[in-house]
Short mmCIF file of C-alpha atoms in Angstrom, two decimals:
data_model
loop_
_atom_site.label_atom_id
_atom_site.label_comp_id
_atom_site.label_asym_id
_atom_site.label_seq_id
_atom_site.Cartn_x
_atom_site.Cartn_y
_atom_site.Cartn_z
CA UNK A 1 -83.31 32.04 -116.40
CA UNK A 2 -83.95 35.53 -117.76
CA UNK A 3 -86.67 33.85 -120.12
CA UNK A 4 -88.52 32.95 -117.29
CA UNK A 5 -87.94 36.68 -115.94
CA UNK A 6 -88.50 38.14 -118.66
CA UNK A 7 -92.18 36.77 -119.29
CA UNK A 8 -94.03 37.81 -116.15
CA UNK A 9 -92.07 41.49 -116.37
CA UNK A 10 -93.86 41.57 -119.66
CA UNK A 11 -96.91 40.94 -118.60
CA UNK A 12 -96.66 43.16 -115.41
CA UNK A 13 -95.52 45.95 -117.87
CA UNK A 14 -98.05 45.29 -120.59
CA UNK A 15 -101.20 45.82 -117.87
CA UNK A 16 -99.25 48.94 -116.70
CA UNK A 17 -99.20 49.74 -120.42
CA UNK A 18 -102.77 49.05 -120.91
CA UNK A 19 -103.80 51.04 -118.21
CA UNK A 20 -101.98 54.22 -119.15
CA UNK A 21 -103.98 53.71 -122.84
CA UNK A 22 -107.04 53.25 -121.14
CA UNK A 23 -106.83 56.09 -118.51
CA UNK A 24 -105.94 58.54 -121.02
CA UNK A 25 -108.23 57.70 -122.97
CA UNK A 26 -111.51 57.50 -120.28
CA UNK A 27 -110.10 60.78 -118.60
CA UNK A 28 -110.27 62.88 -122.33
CA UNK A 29 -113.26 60.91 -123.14
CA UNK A 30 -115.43 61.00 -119.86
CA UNK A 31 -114.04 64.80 -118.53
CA UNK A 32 -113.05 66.80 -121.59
CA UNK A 33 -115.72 66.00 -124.05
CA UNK A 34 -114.32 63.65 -126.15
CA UNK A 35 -112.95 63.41 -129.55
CA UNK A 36 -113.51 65.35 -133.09
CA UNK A 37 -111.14 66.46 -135.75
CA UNK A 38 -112.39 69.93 -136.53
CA UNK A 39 -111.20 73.43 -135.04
CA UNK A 40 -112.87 72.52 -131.76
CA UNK A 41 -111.18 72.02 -128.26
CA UNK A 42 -112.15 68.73 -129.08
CA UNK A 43 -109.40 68.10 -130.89
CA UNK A 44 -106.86 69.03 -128.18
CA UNK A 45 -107.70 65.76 -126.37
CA UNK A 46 -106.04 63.61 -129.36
CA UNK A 47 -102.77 65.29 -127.91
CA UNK A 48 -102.24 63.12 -124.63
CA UNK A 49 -103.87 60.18 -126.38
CA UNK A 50 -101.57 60.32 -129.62
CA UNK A 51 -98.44 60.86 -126.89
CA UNK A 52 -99.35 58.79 -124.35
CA UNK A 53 -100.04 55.83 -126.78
CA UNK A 54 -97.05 56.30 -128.67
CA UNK A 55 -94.20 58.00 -126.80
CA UNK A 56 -94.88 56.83 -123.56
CA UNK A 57 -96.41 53.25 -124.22
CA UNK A 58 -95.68 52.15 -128.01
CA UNK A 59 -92.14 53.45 -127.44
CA UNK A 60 -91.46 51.62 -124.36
CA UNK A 61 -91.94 47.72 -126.40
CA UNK A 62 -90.36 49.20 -129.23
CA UNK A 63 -87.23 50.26 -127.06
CA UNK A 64 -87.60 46.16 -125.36
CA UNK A 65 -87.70 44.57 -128.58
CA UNK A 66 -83.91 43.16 -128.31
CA UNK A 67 -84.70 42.11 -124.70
CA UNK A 68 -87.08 39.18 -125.15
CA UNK A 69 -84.79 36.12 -124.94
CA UNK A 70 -86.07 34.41 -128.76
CA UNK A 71 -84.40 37.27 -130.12
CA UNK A 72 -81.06 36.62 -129.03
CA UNK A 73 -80.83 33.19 -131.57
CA UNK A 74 -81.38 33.39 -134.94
CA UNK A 75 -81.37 36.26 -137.49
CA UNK A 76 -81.68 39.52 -136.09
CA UNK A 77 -83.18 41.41 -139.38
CA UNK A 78 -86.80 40.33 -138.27
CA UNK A 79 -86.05 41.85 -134.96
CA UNK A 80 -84.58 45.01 -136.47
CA UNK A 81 -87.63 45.52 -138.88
CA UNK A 82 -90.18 44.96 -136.13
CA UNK A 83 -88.03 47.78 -133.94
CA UNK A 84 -87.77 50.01 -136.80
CA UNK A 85 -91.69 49.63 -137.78
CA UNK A 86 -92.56 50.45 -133.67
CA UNK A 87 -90.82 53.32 -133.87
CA UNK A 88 -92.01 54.16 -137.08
CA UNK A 89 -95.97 53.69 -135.68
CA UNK A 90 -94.58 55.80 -132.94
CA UNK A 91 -93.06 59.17 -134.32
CA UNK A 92 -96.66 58.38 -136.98
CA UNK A 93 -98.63 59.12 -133.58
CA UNK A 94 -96.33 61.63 -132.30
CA UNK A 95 -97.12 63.69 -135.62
CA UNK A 96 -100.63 62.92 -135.56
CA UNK A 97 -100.43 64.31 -131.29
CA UNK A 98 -98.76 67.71 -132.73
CA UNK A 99 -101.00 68.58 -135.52
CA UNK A 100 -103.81 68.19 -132.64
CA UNK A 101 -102.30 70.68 -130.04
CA UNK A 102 -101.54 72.72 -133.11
CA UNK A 103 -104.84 72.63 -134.22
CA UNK A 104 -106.46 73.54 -130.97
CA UNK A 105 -104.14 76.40 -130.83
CA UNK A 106 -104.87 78.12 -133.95
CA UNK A 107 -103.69 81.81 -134.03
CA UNK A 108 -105.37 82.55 -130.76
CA UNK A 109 -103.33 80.18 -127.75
CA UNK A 110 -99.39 80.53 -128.32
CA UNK A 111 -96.98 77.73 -128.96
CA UNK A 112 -94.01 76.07 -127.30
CA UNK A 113 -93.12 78.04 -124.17
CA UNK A 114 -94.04 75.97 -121.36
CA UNK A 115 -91.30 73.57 -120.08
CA UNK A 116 -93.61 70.97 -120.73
CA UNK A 117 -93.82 72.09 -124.79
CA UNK A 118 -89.88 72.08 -124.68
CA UNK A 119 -89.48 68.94 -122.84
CA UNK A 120 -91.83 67.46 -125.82
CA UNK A 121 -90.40 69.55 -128.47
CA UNK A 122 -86.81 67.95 -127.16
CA UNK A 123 -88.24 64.33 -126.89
CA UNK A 124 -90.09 64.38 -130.24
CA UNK A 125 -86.93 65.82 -132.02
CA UNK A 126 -84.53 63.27 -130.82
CA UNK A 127 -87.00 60.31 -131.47
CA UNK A 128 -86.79 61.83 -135.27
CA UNK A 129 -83.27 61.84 -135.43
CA UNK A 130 -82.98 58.52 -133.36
CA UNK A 131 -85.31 56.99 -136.00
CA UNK A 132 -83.64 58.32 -139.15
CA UNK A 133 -79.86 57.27 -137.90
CA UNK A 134 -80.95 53.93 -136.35
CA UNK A 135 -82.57 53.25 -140.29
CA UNK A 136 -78.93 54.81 -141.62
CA UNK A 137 -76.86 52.98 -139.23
CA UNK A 138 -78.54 49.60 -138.89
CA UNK A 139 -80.60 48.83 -141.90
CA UNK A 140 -79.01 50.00 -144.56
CA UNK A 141 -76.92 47.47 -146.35
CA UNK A 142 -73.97 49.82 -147.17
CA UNK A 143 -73.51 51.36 -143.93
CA UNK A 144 -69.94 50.08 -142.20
CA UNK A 145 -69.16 47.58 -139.75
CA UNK A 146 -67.15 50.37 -137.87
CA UNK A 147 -70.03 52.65 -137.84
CA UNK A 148 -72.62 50.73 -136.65
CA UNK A 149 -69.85 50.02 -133.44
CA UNK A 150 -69.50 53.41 -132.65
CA UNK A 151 -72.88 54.79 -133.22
CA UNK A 152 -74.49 51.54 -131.01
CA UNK A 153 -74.02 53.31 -127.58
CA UNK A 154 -75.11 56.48 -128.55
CA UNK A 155 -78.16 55.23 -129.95
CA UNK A 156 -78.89 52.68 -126.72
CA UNK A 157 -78.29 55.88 -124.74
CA UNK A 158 -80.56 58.25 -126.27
CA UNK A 159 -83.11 55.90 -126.23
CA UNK A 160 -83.29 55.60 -122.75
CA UNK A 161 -83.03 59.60 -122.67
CA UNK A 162 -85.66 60.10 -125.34
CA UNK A 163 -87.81 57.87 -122.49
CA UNK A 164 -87.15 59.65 -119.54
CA UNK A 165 -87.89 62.92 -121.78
CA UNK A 166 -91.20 61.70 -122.68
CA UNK A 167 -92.39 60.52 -119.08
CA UNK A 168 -91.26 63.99 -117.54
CA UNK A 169 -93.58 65.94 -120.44
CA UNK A 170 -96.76 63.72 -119.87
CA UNK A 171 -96.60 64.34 -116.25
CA UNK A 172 -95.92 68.13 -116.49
CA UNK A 173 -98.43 68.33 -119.24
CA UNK A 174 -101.53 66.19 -117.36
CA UNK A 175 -100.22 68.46 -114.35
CA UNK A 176 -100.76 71.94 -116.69
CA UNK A 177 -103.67 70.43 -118.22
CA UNK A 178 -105.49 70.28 -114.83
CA UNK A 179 -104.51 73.43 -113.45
CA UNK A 180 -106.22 75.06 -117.01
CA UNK A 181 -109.33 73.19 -116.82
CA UNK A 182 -110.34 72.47 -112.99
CA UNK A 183 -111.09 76.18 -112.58
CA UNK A 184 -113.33 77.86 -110.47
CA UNK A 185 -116.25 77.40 -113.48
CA UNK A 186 -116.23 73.85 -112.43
CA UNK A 187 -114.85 72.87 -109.39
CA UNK A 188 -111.10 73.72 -108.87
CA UNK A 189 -108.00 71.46 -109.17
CA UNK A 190 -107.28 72.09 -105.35
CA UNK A 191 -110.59 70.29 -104.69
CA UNK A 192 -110.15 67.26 -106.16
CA UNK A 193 -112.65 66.04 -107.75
CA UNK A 194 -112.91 62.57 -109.07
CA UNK A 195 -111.09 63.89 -112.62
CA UNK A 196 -107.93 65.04 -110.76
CA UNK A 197 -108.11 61.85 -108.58
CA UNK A 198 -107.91 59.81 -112.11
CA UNK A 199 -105.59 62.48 -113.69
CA UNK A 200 -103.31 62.13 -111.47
CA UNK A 201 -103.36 58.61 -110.71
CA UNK A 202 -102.50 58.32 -114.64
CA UNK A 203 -99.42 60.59 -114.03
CA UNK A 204 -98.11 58.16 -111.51
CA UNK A 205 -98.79 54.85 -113.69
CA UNK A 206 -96.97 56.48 -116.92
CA UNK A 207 -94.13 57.25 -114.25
CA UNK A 208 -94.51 53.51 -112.76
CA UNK A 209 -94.51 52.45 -116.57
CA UNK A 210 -91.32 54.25 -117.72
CA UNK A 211 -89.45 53.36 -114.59
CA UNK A 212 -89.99 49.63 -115.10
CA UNK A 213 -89.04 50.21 -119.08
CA UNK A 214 -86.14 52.04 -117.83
CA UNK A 215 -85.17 48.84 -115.40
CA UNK A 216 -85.48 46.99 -117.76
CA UNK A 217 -83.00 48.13 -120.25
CA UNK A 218 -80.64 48.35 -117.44
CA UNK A 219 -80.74 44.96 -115.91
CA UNK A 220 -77.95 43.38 -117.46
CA UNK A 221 -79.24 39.99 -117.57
CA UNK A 222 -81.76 41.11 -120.02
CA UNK A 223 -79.27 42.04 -122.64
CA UNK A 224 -78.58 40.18 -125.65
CA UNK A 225 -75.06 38.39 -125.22
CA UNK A 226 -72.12 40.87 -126.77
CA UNK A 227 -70.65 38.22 -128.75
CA UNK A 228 -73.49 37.52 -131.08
CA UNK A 229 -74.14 40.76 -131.29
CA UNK A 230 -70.67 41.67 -132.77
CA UNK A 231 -70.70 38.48 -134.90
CA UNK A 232 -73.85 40.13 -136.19
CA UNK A 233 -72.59 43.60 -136.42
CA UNK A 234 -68.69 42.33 -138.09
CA UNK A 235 -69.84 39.19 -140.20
CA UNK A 236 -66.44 41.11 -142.51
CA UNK A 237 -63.67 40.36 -139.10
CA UNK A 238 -64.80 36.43 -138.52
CA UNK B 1 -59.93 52.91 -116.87
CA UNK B 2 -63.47 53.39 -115.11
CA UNK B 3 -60.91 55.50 -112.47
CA UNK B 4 -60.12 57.72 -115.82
CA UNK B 5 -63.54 58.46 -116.88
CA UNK B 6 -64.92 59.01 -113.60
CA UNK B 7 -62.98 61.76 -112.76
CA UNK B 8 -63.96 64.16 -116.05
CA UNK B 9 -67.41 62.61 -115.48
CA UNK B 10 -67.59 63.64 -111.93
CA UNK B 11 -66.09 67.13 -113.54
CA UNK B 12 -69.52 67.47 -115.88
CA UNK B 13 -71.74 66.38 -113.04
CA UNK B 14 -70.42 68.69 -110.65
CA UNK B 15 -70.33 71.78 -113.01
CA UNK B 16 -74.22 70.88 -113.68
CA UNK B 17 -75.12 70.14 -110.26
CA UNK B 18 -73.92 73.67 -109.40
CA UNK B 19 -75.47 75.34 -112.45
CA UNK B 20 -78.77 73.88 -110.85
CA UNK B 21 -78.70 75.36 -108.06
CA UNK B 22 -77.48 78.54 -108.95
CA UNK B 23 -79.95 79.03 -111.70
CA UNK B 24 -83.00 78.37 -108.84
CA UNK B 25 -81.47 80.31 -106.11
CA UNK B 26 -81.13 83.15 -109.00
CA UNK B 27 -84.64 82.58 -109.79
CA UNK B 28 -86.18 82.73 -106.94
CA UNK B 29 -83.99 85.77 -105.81
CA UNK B 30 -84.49 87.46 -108.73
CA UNK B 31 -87.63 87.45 -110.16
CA UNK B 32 -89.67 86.15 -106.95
CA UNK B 33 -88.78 88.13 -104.69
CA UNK B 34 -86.10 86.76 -102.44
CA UNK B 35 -86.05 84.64 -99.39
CA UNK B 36 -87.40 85.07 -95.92
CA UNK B 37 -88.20 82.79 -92.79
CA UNK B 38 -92.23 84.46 -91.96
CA UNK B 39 -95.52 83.79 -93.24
CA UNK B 40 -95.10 86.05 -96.71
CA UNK B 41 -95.10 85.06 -100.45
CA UNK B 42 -91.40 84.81 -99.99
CA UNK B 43 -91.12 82.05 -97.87
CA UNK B 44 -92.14 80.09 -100.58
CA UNK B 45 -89.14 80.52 -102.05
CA UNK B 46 -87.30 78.39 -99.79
CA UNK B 47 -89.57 75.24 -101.43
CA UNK B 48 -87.76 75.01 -104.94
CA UNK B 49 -83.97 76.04 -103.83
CA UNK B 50 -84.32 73.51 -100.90
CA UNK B 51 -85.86 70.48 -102.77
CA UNK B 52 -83.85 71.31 -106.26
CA UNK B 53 -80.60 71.28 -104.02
CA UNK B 54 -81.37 68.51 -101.72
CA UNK B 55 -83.90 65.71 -103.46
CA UNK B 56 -82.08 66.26 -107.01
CA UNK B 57 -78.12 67.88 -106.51
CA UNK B 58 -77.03 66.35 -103.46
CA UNK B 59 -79.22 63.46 -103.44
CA UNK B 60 -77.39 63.03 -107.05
CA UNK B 61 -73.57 63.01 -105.32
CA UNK B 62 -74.64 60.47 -102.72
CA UNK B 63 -75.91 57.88 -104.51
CA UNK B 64 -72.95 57.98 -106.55
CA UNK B 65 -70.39 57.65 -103.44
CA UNK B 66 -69.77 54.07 -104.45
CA UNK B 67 -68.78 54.72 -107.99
CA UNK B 68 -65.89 56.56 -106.76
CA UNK B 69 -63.41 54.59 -107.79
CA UNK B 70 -61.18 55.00 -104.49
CA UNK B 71 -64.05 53.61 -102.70
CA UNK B 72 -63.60 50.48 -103.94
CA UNK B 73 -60.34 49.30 -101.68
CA UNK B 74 -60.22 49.60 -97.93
CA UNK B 75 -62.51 49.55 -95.39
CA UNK B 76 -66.41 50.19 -96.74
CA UNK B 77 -67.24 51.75 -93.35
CA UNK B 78 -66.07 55.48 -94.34
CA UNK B 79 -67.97 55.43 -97.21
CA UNK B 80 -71.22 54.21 -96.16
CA UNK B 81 -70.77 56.71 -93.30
CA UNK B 82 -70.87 59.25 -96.10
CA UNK B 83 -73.30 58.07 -98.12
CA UNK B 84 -75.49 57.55 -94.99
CA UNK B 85 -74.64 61.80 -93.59
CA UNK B 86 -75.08 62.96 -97.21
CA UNK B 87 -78.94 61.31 -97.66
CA UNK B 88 -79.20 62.83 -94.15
CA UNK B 89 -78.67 66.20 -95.35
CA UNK B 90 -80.30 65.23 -98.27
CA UNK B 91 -83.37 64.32 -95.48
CA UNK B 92 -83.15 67.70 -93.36
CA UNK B 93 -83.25 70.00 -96.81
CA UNK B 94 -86.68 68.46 -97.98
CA UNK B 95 -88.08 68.47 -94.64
CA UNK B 96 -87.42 72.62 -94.87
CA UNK B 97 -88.17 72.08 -97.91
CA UNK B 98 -91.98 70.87 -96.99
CA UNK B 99 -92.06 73.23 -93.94
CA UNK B 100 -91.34 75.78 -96.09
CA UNK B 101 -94.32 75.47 -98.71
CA UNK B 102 -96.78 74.30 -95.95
CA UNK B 103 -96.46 77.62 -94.06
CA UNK B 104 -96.85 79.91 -97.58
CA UNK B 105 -99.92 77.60 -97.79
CA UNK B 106 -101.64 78.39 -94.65
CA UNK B 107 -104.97 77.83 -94.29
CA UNK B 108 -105.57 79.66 -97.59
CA UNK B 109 -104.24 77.50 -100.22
CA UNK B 110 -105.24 73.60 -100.06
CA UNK B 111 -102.04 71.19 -99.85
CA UNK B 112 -101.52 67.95 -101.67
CA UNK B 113 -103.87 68.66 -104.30
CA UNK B 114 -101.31 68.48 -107.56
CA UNK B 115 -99.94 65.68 -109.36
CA UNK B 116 -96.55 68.00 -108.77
CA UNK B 117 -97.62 67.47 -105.13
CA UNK B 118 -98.28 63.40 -105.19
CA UNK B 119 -95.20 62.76 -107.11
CA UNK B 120 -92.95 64.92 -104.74
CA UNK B 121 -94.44 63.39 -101.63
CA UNK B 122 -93.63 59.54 -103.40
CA UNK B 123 -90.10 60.77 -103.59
CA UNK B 124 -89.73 62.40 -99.96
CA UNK B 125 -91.81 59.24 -98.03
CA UNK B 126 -89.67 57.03 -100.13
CA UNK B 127 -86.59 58.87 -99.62
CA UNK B 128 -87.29 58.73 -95.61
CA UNK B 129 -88.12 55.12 -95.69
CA UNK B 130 -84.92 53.91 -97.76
CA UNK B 131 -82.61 56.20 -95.22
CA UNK B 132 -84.20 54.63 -92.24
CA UNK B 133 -84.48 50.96 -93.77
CA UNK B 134 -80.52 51.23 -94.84
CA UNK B 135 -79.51 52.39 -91.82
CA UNK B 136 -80.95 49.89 -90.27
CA UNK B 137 -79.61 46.80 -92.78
CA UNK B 138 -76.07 48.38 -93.75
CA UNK B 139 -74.89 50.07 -90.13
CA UNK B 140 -76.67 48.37 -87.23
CA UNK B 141 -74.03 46.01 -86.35
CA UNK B 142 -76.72 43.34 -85.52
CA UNK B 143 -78.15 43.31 -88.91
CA UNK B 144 -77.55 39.85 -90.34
CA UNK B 145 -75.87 39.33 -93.54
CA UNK B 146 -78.78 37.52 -95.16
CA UNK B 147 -80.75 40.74 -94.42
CA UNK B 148 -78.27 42.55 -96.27
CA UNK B 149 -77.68 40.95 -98.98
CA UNK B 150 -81.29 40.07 -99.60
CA UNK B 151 -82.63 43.92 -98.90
CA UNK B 152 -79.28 45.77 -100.77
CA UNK B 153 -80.86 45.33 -104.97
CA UNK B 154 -84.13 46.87 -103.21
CA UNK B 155 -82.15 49.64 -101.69
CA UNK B 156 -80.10 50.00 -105.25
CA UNK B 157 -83.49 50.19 -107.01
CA UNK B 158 -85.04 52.47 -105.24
CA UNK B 159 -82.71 54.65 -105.47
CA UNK B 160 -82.87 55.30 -108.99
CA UNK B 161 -86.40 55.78 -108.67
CA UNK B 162 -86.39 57.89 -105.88
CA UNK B 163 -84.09 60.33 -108.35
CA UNK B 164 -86.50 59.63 -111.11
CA UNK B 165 -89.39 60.90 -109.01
CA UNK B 166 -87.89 64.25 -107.26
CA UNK B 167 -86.89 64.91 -111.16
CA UNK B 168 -90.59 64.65 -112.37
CA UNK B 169 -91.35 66.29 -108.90
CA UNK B 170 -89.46 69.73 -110.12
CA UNK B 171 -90.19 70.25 -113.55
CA UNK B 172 -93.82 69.79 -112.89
CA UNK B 173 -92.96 72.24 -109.87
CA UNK B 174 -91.65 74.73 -111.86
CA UNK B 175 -94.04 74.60 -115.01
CA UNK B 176 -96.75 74.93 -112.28
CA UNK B 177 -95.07 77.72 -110.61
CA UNK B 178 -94.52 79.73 -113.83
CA UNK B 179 -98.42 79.41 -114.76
CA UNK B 180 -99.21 80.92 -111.36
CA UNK B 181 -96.90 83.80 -111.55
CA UNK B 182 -96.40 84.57 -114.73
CA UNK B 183 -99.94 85.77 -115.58
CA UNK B 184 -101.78 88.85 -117.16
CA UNK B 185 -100.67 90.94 -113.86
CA UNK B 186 -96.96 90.47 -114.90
CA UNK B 187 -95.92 89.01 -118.51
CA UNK B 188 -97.80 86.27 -119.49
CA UNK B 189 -96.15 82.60 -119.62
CA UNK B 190 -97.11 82.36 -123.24
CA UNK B 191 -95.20 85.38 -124.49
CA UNK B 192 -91.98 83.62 -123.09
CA UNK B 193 -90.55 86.68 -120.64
CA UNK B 194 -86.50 86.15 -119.59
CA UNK B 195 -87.77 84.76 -116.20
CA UNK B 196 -89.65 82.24 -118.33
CA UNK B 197 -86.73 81.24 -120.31
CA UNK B 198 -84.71 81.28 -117.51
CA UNK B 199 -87.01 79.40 -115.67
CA UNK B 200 -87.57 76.97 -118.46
CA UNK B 201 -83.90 76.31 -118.50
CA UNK B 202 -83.48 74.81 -114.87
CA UNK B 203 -86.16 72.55 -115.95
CA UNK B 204 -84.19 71.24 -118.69
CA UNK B 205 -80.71 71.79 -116.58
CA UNK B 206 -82.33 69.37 -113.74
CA UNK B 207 -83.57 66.81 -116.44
CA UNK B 208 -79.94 66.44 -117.89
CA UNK B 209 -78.20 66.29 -114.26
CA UNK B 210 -80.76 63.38 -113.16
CA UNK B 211 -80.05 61.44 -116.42
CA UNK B 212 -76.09 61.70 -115.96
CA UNK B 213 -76.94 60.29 -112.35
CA UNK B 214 -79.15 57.48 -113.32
CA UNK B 215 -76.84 56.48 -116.78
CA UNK B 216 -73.79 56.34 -114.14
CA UNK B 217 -75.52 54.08 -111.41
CA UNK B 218 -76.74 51.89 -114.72
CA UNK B 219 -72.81 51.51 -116.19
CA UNK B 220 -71.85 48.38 -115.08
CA UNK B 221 -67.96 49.04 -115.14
CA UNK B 222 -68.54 52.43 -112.59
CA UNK B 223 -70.13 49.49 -109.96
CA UNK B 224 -68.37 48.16 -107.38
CA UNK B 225 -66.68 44.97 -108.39
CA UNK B 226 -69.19 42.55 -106.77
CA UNK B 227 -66.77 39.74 -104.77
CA UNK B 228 -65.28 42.83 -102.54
CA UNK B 229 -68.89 43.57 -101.98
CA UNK B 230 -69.54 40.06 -100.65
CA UNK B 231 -66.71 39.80 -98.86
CA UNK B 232 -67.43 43.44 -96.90
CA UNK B 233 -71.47 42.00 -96.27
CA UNK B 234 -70.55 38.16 -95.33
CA UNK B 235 -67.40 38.19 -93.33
CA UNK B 236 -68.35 34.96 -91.34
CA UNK B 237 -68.99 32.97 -93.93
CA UNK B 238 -64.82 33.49 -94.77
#
């Protein structure tokens, strides 16, 4: 039953996906002048592309990865690499995003004291230490039955976190990044022109996005069964 | 056991909750100027200690009135009673709330304009239709069981997202509000003044009270054991 569930949530959540990709992408393409890597404001707009993509979108399959039902028989290594290689793609594009906003600010725009900087900062630091304890924890031959027990919660928990983190920095950064640009030298946020029409209608599908991740990963139904996973987890106990 | 770790959870939420709304009432008192009920700048204030307190704190302890443990045995009625007169007050708060940030705005500052502004308006129509929708299924005495059972995981699910929303609602509130005040004519939001820390803070104090919220509704041994729950909704089919 969940297989049959599970198939048409994924496509409902993979067009939601696709259209957070694609409306970033139009909105810094068609409004803010595109993209260059160079010292120009240019290459600001690789920021919400890069985090979009990858924390928002990328990280939302990588986090499902254990909830489509063919991974529940059979080994679980392939599933674990292909987790461990989303997340890898995804903290990739979450540097790439930072050295663009870094970039753009140069020595003349200050860094990191906006909420939205420290929700990111906060979101992007626990995805790095998610990643590098998940790789400790879970693929690494040596590491202890008893360990990989105790630290599974933790890591299922911060991994919604890390989520929620991410959705509430897009949407206060596309918010701050509208207020800065839809001045009155072109027509002002309060306006609304057609960009903060399709601004903010991307604000409410990355929220639409990350809520149905979020269900997702709660709906018990959707999780794999407990026993395999400790027969997987304590092959030492059986 | 779930009666055990309730109660120091409860503790945490409760000691964040307040911290929440102490740290916007200080805010606002502080640094922008105080409260009053006319058509100055500091009727404004009223908008982020009334929504911050109602569609996040409060809103927070009443859609966890069923995980109280002792709710569990005995009649239901009492609780959803409570539940029902705590989303009420929940209700009156955001409509001051609104009131309050439509009269700063006049006729000289355009409304609705702000992806802040779409997202909190989701949350507070949604909010408004869920109150009137459960009344309506859960204590009209006429509602059929059918209706309730079929309506109650929509209720359940919007719930969480409701929570989700008035979360992204206020820290794209108050990242907004600190680019419009703190400016050249005070301190500048980039050079990271107390109020800004301060400020910056209650963002990050509301993000970590709405995840406790939404991890407790998603733990399935804090949920009401499910045959009680059936036998509460479909008492003529005993």
């Amino acid at each position: 039953m969940p297989a049959f569930q599970f198939l048409p949530f994924s496509a409902l959540l993979g067009t939601v996906g696709f259209l957070c990709v694609t409306f970033v992408s139009f909105w810094t393409q068609h409004w803010r002048g595109g993209f260059a890597w160079d010292r120009s404001a240019k290459v600001f707009n690789w920021h919400p592309v890069f985090m979009v993509t990858g924390l928002v979108v990328l990280y939302g399959a990588a986090v499902l990865v254990y909830r489509v039902p063919r991974s529940w028989t059979g080994p679980k290594l392939p599933w674990k690499l292909l987790h461990a290689a989303l997340t890898l793609a995804v903290f990739v594009l979450v540097v790439l995003g930072l050295v663009a906003v870094f970039q753009y600010h140069g020595k003349s725009i200050a860094n990191m004291y906006s909420l939205h900087s420290w929700l990111g900062l906060a979101a992007v630091l626990l995805c790095s230490c998610q990643w590098l304890m998940g790789f400790a924890a879970f693929l690494l031959p040596w590491s202890p039955a008893w360990l990989r027990l105790l630290y599974k919660p933790i890591h299922v928990f911060f991994g919604s976190t890390i989520l929620a983190l991410s959705m509430a920095a897009s949407i206060s950064g596309i918010n701050e990044k509208l207020f800065f640009s839809l001045t009155n030298k072109t027509i002002p946020y309060e306006r609304l022109p057609p960009e903060a029409w399709f601004a903010n209608s991307l604000g409410m599908l990355i929220l639409v996005f990350g809520l149905l991740v979020l269900w997702a990963l709660a709906t018990p139904a959707w999780k794999r069964p407990e026993s395999e996973l400790l027969e997987a987890q304590q092959p030492l106990l059986h």
